[in-house]
mmCIF file of N, CA and C in Angstrom:
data_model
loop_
_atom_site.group_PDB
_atom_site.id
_atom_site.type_symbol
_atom_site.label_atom_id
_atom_site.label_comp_id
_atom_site.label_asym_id
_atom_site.label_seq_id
_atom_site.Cartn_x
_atom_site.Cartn_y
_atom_site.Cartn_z
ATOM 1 N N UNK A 80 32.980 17.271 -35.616
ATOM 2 C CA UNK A 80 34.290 17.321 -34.989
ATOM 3 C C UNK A 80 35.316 17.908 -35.966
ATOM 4 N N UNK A 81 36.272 18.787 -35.526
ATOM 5 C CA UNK A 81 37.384 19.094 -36.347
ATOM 6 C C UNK A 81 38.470 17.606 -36.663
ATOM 7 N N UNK A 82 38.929 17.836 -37.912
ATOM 8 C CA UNK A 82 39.736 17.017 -37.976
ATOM 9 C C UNK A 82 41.194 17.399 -38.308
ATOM 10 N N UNK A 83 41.842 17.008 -38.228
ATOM 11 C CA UNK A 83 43.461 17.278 -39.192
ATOM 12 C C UNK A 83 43.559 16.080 -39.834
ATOM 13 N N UNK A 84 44.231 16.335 -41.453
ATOM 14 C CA UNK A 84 43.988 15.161 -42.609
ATOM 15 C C UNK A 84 45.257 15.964 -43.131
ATOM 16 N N UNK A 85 45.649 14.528 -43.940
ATOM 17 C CA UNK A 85 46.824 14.693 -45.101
ATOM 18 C C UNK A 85 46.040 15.089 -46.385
ATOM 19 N N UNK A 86 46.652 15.454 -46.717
ATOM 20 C CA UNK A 86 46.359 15.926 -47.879
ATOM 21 C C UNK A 86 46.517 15.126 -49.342
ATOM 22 N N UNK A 87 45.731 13.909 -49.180
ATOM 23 C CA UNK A 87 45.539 12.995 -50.049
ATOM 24 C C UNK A 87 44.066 12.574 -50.172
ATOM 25 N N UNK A 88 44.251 12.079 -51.643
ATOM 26 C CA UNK A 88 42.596 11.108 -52.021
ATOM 27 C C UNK A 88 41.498 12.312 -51.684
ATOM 28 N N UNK A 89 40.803 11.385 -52.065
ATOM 29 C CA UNK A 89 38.903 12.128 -51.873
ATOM 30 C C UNK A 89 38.786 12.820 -50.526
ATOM 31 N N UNK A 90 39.312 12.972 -49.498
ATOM 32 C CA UNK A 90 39.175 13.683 -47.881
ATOM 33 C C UNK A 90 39.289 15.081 -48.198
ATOM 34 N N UNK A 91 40.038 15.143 -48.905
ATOM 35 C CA UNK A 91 40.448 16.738 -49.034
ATOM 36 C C UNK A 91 39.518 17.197 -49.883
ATOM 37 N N UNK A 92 38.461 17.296 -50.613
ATOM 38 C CA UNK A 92 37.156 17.646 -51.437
ATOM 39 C C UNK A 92 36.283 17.492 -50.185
ATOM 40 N N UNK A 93 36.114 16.960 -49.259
ATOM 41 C CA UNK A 93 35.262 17.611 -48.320
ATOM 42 C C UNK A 93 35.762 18.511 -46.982
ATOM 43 N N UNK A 94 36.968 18.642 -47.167
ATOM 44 C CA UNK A 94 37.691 19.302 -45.964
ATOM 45 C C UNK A 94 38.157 20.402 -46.511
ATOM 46 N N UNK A 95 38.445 21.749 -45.761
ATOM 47 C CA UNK A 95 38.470 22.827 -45.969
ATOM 48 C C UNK A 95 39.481 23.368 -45.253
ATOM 49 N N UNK A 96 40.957 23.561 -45.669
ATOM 50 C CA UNK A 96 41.796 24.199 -44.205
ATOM 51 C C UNK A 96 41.544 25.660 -43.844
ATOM 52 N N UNK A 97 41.735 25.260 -42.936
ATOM 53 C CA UNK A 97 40.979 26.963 -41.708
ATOM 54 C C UNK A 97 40.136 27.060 -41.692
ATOM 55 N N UNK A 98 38.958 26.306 -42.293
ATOM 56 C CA UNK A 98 37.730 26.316 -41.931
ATOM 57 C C UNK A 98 37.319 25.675 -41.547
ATOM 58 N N UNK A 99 37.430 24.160 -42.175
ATOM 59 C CA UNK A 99 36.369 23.076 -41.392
ATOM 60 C C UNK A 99 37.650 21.947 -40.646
ATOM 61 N N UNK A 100 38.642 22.188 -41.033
ATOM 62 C CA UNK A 100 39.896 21.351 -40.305
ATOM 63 C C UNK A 100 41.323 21.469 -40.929
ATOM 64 N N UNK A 101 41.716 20.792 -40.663
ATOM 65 C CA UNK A 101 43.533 21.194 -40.920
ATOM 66 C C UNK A 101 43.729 20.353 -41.607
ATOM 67 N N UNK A 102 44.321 20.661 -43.092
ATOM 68 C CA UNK A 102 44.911 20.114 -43.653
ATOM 69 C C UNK A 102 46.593 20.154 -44.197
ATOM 70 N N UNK A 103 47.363 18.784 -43.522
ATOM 71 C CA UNK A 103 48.625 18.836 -43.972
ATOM 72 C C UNK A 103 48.957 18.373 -45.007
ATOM 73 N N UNK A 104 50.778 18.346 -45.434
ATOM 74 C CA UNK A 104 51.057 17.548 -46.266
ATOM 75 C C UNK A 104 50.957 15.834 -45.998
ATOM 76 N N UNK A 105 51.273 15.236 -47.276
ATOM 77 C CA UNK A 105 51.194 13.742 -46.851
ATOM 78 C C UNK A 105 52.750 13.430 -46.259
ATOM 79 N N UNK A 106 52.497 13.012 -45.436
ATOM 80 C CA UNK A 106 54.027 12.324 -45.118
ATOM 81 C C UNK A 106 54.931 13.293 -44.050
ATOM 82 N N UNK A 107 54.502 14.246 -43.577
ATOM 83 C CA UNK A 107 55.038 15.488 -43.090
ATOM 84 C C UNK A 107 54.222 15.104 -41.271
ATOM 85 N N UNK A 108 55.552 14.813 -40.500
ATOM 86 C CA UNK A 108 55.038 14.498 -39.138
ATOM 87 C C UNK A 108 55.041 15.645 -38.493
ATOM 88 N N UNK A 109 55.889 16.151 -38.743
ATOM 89 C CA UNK A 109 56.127 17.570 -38.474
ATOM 90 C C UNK A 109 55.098 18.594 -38.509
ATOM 91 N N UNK A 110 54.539 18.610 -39.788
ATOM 92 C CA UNK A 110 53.297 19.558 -39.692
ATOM 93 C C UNK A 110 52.101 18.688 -39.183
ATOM 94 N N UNK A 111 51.225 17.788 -39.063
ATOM 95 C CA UNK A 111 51.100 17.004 -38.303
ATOM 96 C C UNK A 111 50.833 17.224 -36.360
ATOM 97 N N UNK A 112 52.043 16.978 -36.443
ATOM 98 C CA UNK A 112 52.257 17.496 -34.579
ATOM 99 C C UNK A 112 52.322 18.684 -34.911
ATOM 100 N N UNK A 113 52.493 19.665 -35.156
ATOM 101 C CA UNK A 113 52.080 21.425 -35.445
ATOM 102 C C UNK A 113 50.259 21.740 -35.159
ATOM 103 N N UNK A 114 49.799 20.989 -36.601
ATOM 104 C CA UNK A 114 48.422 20.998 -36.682
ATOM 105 C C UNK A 114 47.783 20.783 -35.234
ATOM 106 N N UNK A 115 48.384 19.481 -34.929
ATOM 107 C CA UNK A 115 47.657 19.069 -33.215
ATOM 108 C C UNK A 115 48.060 19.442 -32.462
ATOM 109 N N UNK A 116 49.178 20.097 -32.438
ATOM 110 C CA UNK A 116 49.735 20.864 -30.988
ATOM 111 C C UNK A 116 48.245 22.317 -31.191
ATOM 112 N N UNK A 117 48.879 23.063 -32.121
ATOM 113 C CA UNK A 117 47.697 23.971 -31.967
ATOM 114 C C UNK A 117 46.606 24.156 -32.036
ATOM 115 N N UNK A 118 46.175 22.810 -32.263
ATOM 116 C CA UNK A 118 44.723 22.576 -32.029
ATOM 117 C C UNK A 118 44.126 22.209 -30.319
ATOM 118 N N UNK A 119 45.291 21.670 -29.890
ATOM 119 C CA UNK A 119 45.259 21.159 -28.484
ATOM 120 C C UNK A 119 45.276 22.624 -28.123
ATOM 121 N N UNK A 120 45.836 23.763 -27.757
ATOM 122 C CA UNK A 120 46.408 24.587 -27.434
ATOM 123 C C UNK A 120 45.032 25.924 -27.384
ATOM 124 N N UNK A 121 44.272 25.801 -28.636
ATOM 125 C CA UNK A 121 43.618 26.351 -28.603
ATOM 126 C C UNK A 121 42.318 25.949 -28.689
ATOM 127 N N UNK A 122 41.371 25.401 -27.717
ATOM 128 C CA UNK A 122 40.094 25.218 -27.843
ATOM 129 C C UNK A 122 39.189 25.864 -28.472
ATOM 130 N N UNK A 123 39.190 27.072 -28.388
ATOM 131 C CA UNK A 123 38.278 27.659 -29.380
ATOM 132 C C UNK A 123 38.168 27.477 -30.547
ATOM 133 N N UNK A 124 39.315 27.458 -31.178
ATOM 134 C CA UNK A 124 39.592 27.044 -32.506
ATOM 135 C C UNK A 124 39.130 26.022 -32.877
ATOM 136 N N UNK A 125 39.438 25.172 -32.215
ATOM 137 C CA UNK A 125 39.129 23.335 -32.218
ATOM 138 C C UNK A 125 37.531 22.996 -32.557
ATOM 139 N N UNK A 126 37.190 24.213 -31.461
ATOM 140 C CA UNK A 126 35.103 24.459 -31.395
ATOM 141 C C UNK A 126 34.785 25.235 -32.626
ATOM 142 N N UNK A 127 35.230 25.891 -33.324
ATOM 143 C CA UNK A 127 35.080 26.627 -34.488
ATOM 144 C C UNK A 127 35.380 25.640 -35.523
ATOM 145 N N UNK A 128 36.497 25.314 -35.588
ATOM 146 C CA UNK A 128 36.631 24.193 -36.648
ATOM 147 C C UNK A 128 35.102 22.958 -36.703
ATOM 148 N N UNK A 129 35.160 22.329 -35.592
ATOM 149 C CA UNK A 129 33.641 21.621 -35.489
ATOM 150 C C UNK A 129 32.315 22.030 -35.528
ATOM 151 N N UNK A 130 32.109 23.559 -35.436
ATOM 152 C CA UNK A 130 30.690 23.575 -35.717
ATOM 153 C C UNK A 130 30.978 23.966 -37.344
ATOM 154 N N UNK A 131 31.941 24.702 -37.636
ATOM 155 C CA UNK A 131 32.113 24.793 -39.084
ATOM 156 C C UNK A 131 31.957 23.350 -40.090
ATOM 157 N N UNK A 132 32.590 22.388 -39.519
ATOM 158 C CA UNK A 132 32.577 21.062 -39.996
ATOM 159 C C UNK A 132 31.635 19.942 -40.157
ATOM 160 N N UNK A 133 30.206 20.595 -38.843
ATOM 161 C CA UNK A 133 29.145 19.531 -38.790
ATOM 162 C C UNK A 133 27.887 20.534 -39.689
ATOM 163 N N UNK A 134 28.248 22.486 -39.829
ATOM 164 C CA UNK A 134 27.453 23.056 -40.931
ATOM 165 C C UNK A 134 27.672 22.673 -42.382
ATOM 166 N N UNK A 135 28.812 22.021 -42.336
ATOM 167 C CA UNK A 135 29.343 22.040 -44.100
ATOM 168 C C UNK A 135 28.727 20.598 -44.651
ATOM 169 N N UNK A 136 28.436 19.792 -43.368
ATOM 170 C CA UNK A 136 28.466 18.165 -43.549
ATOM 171 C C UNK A 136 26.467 18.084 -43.610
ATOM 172 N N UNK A 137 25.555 18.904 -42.726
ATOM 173 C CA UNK A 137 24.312 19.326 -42.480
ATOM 174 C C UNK A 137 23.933 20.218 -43.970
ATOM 175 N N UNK A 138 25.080 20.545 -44.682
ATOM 176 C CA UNK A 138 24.594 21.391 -45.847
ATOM 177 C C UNK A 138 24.482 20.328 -47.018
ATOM 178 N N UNK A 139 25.572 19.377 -47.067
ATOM 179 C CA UNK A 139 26.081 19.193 -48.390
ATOM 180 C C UNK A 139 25.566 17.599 -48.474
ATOM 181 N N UNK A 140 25.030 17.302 -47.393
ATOM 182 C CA UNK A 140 25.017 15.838 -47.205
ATOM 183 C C UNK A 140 23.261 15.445 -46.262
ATOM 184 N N UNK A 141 22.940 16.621 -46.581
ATOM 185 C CA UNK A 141 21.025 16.247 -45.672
ATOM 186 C C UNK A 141 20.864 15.006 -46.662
ATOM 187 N N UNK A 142 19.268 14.643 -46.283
ATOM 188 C CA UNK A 142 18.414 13.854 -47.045
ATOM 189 C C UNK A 142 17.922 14.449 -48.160
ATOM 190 N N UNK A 143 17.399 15.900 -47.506
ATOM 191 C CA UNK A 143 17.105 16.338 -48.965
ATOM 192 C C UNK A 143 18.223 16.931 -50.024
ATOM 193 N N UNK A 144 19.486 17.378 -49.939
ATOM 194 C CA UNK A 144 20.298 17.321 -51.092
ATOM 195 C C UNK A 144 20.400 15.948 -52.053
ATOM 196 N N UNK A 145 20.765 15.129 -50.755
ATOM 197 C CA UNK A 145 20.590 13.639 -51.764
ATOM 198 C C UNK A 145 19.937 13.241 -52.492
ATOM 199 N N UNK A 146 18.600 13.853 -51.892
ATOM 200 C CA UNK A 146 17.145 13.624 -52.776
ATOM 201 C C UNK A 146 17.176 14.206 -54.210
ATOM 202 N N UNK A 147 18.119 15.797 -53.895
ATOM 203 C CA UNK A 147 17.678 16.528 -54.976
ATOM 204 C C UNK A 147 19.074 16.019 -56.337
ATOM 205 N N UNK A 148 19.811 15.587 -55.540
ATOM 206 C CA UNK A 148 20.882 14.844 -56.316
ATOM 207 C C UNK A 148 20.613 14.176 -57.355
ATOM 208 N N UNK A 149 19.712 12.756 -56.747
ATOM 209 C CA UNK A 149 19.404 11.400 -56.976
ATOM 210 C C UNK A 149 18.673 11.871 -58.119
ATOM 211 N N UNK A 150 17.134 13.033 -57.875
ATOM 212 C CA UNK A 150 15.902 13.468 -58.418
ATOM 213 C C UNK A 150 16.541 14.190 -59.723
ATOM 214 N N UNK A 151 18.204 14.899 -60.022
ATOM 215 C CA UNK A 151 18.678 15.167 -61.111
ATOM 216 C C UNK A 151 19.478 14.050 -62.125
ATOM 217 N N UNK A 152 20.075 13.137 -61.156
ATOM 218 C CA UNK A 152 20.625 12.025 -62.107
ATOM 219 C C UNK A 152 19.690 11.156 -62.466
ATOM 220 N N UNK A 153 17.926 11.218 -62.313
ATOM 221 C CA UNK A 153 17.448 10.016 -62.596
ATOM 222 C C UNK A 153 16.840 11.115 -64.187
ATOM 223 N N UNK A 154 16.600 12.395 -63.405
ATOM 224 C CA UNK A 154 15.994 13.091 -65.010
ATOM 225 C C UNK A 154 16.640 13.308 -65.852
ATOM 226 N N UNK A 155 18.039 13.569 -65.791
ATOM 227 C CA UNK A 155 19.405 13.446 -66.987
ATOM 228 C C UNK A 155 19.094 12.049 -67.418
ATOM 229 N N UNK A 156 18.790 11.578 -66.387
ATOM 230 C CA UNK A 156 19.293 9.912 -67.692
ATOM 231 C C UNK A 156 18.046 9.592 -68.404
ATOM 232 N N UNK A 157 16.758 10.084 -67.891
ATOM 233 C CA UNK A 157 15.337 9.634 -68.643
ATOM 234 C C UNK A 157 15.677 10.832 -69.895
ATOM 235 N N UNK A 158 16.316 12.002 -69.802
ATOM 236 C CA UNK A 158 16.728 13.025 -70.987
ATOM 237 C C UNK A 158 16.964 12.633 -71.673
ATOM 238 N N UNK A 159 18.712 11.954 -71.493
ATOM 239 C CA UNK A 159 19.418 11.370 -72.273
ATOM 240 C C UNK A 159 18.703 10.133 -73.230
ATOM 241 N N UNK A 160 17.771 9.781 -72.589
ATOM 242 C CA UNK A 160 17.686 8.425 -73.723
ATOM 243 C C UNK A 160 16.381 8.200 -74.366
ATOM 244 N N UNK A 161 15.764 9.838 -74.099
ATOM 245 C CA UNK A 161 15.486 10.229 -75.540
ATOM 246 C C UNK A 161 15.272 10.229 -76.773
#
């Protein structure tokens, strides 16, 4: 799903504006109702934003990245202690 997010904390390291969703300022209602007006306004966009958003989430977040994640922090640390 597309989202619109403030632009605070850890959300914004997985969100992407114009690509995977809209990101505003914090505290800004204004941009806000902007973001969602034209997201309402334009469906396509809305559908672009979400398949962009469930490829980025299917890339970065499978089983096997995790795997290959997990499978590098366990061999750094058997490295490290060496």
């Amino acid at each position: 799903k597309a989202t619109v997010i403030s632009n605070s904390g850890g959300i914004r390291d997985y969100c992407k504006d114009a690509e995977t969703s809209r990101i505003v300022p914090v505290g800004d209602a204004d941009a806000l109702e902007t973001a969602l007006e034209a997201l309402r306004k334009n469906p396509g966009e809305l559908q672009r934003l979400g398949e962009n958003a469930r490829a980025f989430v299917d890339e970065k977040f499978s089983i096997d990245e995790h795997a290959k994640r997990l499978h590098r922090v366990i061999v750094d640390a058997v490295n490290g202690a060496k």
